[in-house]
Backbone as CSV, one residue per row, in Angstrom:
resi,resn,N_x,N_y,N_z,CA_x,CA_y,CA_z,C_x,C_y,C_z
1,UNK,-71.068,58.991,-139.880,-71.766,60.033,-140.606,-70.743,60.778,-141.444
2,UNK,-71.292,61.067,-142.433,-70.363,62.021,-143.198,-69.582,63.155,-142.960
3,UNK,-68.642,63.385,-143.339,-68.356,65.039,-143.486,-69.147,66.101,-143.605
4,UNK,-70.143,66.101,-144.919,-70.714,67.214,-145.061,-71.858,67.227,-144.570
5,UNK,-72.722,65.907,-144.417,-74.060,65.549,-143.263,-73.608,66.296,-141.919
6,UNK,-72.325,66.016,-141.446,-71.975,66.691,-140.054,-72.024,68.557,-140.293
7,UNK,-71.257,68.289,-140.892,-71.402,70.008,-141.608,-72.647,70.656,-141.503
8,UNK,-73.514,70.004,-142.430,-74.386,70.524,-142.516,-75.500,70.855,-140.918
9,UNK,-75.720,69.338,-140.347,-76.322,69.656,-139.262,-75.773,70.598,-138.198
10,UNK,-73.970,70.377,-137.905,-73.440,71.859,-137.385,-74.188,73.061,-137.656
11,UNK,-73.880,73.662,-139.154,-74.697,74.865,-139.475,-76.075,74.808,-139.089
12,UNK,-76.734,74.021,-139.532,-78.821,74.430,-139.137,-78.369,74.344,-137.602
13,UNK,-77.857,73.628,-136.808,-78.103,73.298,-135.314,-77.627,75.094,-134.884
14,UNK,-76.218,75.303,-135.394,-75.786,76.376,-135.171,-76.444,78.016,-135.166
15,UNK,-76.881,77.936,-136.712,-77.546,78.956,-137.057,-78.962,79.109,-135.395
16,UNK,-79.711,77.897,-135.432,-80.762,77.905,-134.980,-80.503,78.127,-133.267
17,UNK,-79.232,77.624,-132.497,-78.971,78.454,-131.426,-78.316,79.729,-131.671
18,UNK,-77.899,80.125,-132.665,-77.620,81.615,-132.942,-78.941,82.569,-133.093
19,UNK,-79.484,82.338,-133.305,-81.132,82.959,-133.354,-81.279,82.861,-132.373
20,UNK,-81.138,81.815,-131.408,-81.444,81.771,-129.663,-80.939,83.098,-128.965
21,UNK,-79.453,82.730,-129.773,-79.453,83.499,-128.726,-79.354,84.959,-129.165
22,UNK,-79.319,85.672,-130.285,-79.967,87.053,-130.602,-81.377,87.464,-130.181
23,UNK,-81.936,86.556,-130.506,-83.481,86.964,-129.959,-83.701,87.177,-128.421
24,UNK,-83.096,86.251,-127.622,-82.584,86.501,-126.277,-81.869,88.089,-125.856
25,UNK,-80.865,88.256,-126.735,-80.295,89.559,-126.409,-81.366,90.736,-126.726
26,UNK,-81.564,90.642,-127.532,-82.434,91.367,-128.223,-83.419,92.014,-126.992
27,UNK,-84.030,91.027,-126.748,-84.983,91.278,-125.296,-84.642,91.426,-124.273
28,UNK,-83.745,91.046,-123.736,-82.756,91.337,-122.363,-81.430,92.349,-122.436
29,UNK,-81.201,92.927,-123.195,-80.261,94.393,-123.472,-81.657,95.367,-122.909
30,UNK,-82.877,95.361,-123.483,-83.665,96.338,-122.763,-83.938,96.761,-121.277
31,UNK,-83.657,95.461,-120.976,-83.300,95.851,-119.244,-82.187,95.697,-118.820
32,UNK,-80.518,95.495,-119.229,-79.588,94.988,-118.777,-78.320,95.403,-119.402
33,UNK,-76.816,95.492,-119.255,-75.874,96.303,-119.272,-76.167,94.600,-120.784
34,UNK,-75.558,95.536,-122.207,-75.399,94.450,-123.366,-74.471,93.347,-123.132
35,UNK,-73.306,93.347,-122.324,-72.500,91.851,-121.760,-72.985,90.754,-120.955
36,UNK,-74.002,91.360,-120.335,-75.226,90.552,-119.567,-76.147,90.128,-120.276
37,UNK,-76.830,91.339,-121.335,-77.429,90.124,-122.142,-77.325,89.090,-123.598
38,UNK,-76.006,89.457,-123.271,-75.139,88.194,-124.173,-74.941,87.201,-123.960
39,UNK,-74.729,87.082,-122.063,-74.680,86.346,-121.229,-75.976,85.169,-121.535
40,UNK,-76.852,85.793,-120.924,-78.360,85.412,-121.000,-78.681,84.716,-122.122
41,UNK,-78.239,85.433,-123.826,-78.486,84.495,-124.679,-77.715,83.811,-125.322
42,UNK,-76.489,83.055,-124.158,-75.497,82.295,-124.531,-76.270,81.274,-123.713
43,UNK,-76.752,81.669,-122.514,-77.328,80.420,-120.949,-78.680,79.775,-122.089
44,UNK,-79.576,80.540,-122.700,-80.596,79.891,-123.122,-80.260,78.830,-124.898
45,UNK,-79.341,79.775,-125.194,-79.026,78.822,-126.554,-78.208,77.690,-126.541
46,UNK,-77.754,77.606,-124.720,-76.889,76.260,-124.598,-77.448,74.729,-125.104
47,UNK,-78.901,75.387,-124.399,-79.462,74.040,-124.389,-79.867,73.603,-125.891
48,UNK,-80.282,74.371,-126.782,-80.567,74.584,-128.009,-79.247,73.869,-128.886
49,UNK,-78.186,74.021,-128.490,-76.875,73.670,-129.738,-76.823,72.622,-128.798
50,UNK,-76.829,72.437,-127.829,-76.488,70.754,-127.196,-77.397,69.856,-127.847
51,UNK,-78.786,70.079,-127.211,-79.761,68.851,-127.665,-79.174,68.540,-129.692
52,UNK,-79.183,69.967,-130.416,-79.170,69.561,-131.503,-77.898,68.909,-132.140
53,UNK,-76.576,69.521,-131.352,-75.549,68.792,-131.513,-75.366,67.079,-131.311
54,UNK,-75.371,66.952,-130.607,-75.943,65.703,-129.800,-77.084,65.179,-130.808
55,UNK,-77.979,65.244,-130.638,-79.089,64.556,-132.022,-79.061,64.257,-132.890
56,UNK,-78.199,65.666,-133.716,-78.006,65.653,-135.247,-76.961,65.786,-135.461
57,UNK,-75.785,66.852,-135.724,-74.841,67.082,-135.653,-73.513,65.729,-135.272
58,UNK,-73.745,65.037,-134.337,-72.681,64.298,-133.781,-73.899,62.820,-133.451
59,UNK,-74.602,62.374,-133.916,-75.611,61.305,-133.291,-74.904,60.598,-133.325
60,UNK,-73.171,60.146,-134.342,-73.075,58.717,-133.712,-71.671,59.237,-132.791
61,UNK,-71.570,59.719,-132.272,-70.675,60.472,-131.093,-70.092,59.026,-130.396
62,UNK,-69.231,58.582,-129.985,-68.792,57.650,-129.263,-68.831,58.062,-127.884
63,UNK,-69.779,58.717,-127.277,-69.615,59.407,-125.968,-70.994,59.132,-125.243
64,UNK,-71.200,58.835,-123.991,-72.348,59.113,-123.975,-73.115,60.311,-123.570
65,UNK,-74.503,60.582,-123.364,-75.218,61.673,-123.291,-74.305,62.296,-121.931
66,UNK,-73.654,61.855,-120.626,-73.672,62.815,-119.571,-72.025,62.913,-120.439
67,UNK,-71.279,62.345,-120.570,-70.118,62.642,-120.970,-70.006,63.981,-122.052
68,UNK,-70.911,64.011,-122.913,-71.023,64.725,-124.207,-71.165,65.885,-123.314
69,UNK,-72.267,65.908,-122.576,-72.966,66.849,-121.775,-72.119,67.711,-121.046
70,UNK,-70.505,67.436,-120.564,-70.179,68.056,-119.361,-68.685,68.683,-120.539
71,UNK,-68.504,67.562,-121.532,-67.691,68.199,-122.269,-67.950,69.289,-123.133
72,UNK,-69.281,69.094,-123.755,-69.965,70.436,-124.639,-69.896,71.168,-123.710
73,UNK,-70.371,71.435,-122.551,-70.447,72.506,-121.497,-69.320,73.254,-121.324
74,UNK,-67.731,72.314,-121.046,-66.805,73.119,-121.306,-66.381,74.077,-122.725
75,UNK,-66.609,73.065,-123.749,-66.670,73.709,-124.782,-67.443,74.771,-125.230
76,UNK,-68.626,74.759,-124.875,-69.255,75.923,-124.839,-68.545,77.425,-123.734
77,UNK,-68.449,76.763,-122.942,-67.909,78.241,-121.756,-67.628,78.892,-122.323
78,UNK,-66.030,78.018,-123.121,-64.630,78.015,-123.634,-65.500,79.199,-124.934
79,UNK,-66.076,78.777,-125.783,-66.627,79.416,-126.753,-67.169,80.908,-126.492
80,UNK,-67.941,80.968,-124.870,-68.206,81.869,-124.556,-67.652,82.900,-123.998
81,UNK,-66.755,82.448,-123.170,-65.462,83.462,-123.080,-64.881,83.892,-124.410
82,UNK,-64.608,83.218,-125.066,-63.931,83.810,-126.517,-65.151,85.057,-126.995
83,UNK,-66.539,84.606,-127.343,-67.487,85.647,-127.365,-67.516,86.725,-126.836
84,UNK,-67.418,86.643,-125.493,-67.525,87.900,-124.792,-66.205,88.450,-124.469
85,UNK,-65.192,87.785,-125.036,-64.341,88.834,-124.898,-64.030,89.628,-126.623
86,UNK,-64.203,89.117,-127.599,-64.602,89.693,-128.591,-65.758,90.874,-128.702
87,UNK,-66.539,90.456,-127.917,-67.819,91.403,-127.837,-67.217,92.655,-127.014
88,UNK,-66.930,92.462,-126.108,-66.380,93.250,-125.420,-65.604,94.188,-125.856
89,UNK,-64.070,93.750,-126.636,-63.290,94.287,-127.221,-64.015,95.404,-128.383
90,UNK,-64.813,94.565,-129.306,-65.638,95.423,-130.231,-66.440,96.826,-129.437
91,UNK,-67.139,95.850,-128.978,-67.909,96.822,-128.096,-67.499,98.623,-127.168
92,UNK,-66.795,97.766,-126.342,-66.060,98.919,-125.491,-65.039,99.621,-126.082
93,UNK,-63.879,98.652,-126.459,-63.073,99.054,-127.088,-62.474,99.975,-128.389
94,UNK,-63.370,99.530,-129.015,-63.357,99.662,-130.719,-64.673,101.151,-130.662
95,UNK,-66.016,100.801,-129.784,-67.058,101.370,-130.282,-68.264,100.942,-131.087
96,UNK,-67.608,99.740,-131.686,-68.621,99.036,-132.849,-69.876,98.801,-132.049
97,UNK,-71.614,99.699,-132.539,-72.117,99.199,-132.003,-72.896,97.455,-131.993
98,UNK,-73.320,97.270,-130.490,-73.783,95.848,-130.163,-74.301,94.566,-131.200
99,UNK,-75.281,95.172,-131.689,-75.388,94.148,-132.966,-74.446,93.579,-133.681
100,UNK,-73.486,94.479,-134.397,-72.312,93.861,-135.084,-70.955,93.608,-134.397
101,UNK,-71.186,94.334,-133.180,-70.470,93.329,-132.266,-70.860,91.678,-131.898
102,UNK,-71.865,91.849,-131.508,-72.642,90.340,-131.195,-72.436,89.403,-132.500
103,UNK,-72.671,90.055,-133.517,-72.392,88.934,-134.535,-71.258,88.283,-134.902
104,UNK,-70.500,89.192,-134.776,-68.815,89.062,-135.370,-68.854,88.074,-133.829
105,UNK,-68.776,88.226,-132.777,-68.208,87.247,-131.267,-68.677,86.248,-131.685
106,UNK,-69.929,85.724,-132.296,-70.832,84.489,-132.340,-70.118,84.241,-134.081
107,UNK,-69.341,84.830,-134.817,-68.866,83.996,-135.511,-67.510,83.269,-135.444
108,UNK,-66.788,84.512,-134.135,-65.415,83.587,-133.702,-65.537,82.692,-133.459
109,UNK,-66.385,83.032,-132.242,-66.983,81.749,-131.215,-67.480,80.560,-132.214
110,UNK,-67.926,80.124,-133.436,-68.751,79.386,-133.758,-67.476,78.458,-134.292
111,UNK,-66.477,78.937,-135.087,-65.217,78.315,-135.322,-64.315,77.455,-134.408
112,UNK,-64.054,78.052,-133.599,-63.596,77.600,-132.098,-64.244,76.153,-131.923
113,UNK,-66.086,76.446,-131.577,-66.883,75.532,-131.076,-66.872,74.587,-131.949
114,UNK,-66.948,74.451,-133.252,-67.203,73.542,-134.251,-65.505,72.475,-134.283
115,UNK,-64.865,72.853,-133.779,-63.628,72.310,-134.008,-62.789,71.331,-132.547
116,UNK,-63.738,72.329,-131.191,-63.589,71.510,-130.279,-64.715,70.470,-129.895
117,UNK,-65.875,70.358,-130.785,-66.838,69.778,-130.507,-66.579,68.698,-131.465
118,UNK,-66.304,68.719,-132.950,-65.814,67.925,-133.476,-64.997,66.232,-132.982
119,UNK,-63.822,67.253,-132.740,-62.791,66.642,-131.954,-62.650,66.162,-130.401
120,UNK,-63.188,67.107,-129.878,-63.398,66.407,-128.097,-64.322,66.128,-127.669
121,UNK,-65.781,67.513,-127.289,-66.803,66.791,-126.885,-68.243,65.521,-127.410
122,UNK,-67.576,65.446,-128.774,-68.452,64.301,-129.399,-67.561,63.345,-130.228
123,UNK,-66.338,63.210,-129.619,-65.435,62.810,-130.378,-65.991,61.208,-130.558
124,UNK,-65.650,61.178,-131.972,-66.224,59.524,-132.545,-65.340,58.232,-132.445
């Protein structure tokens, strides 16, 4: 697959678990400390950037589905720790409120992910 075909499905796959998982926070900050529900809409948009990574993004992946599966997973954590400690930092640290905290973590994080997913967990 191409360069920019990969590209491209990265971004829509991306964007579209990034909506996961805002809309997730969004609804679960109303009952829950905001690092928890960052948490929450990192757990539900996993499945969202896997299936689509995996599908579209990386379909001819030289890996198979449980392999892809346990390596995206690390890669994701990996992504998510970077998130929440960005979020965090913004957050607590800085003051910036949650929203533009959340966004800025989910754009570190998205750099990170796109580069170890590339290269390790769908590596071709």
């Amino acid at each position: 697959m191409s360069a920019l075909r990969t590209g491209f499905w990265f971004g829509a796959v991306g964007a579209s678990a990034a909506l996961t998982h805002l809309l997730v926070f969004g609804v679960a900050q109303r009952w829950m400390a905001p690092e928890w529900a960052n948490a929450m809409g990192f757990a539900v948009a996993f499945f969202v950037s896997f299936g689509g990574h995996r599908w579209l993004s990386f379909r001819d992946a030289g890996t198979g589905v449980g392999q892809s599966l346990g390596r995206f997973a690390a890669t994701a954590l990996l992504g998510f720790a970077t998130n929440e400690a960005v979020f965090v930092l913004l957050l607590r640290g800085l003051g910036v409120p949650s929203w533009p905290a959340l966004m800025a973590a989910l754009l570190v994080a998205a750099g990170q992910t796109f580069v170890l997913s590339r290269f390790w967990a769908f590596r071709r």
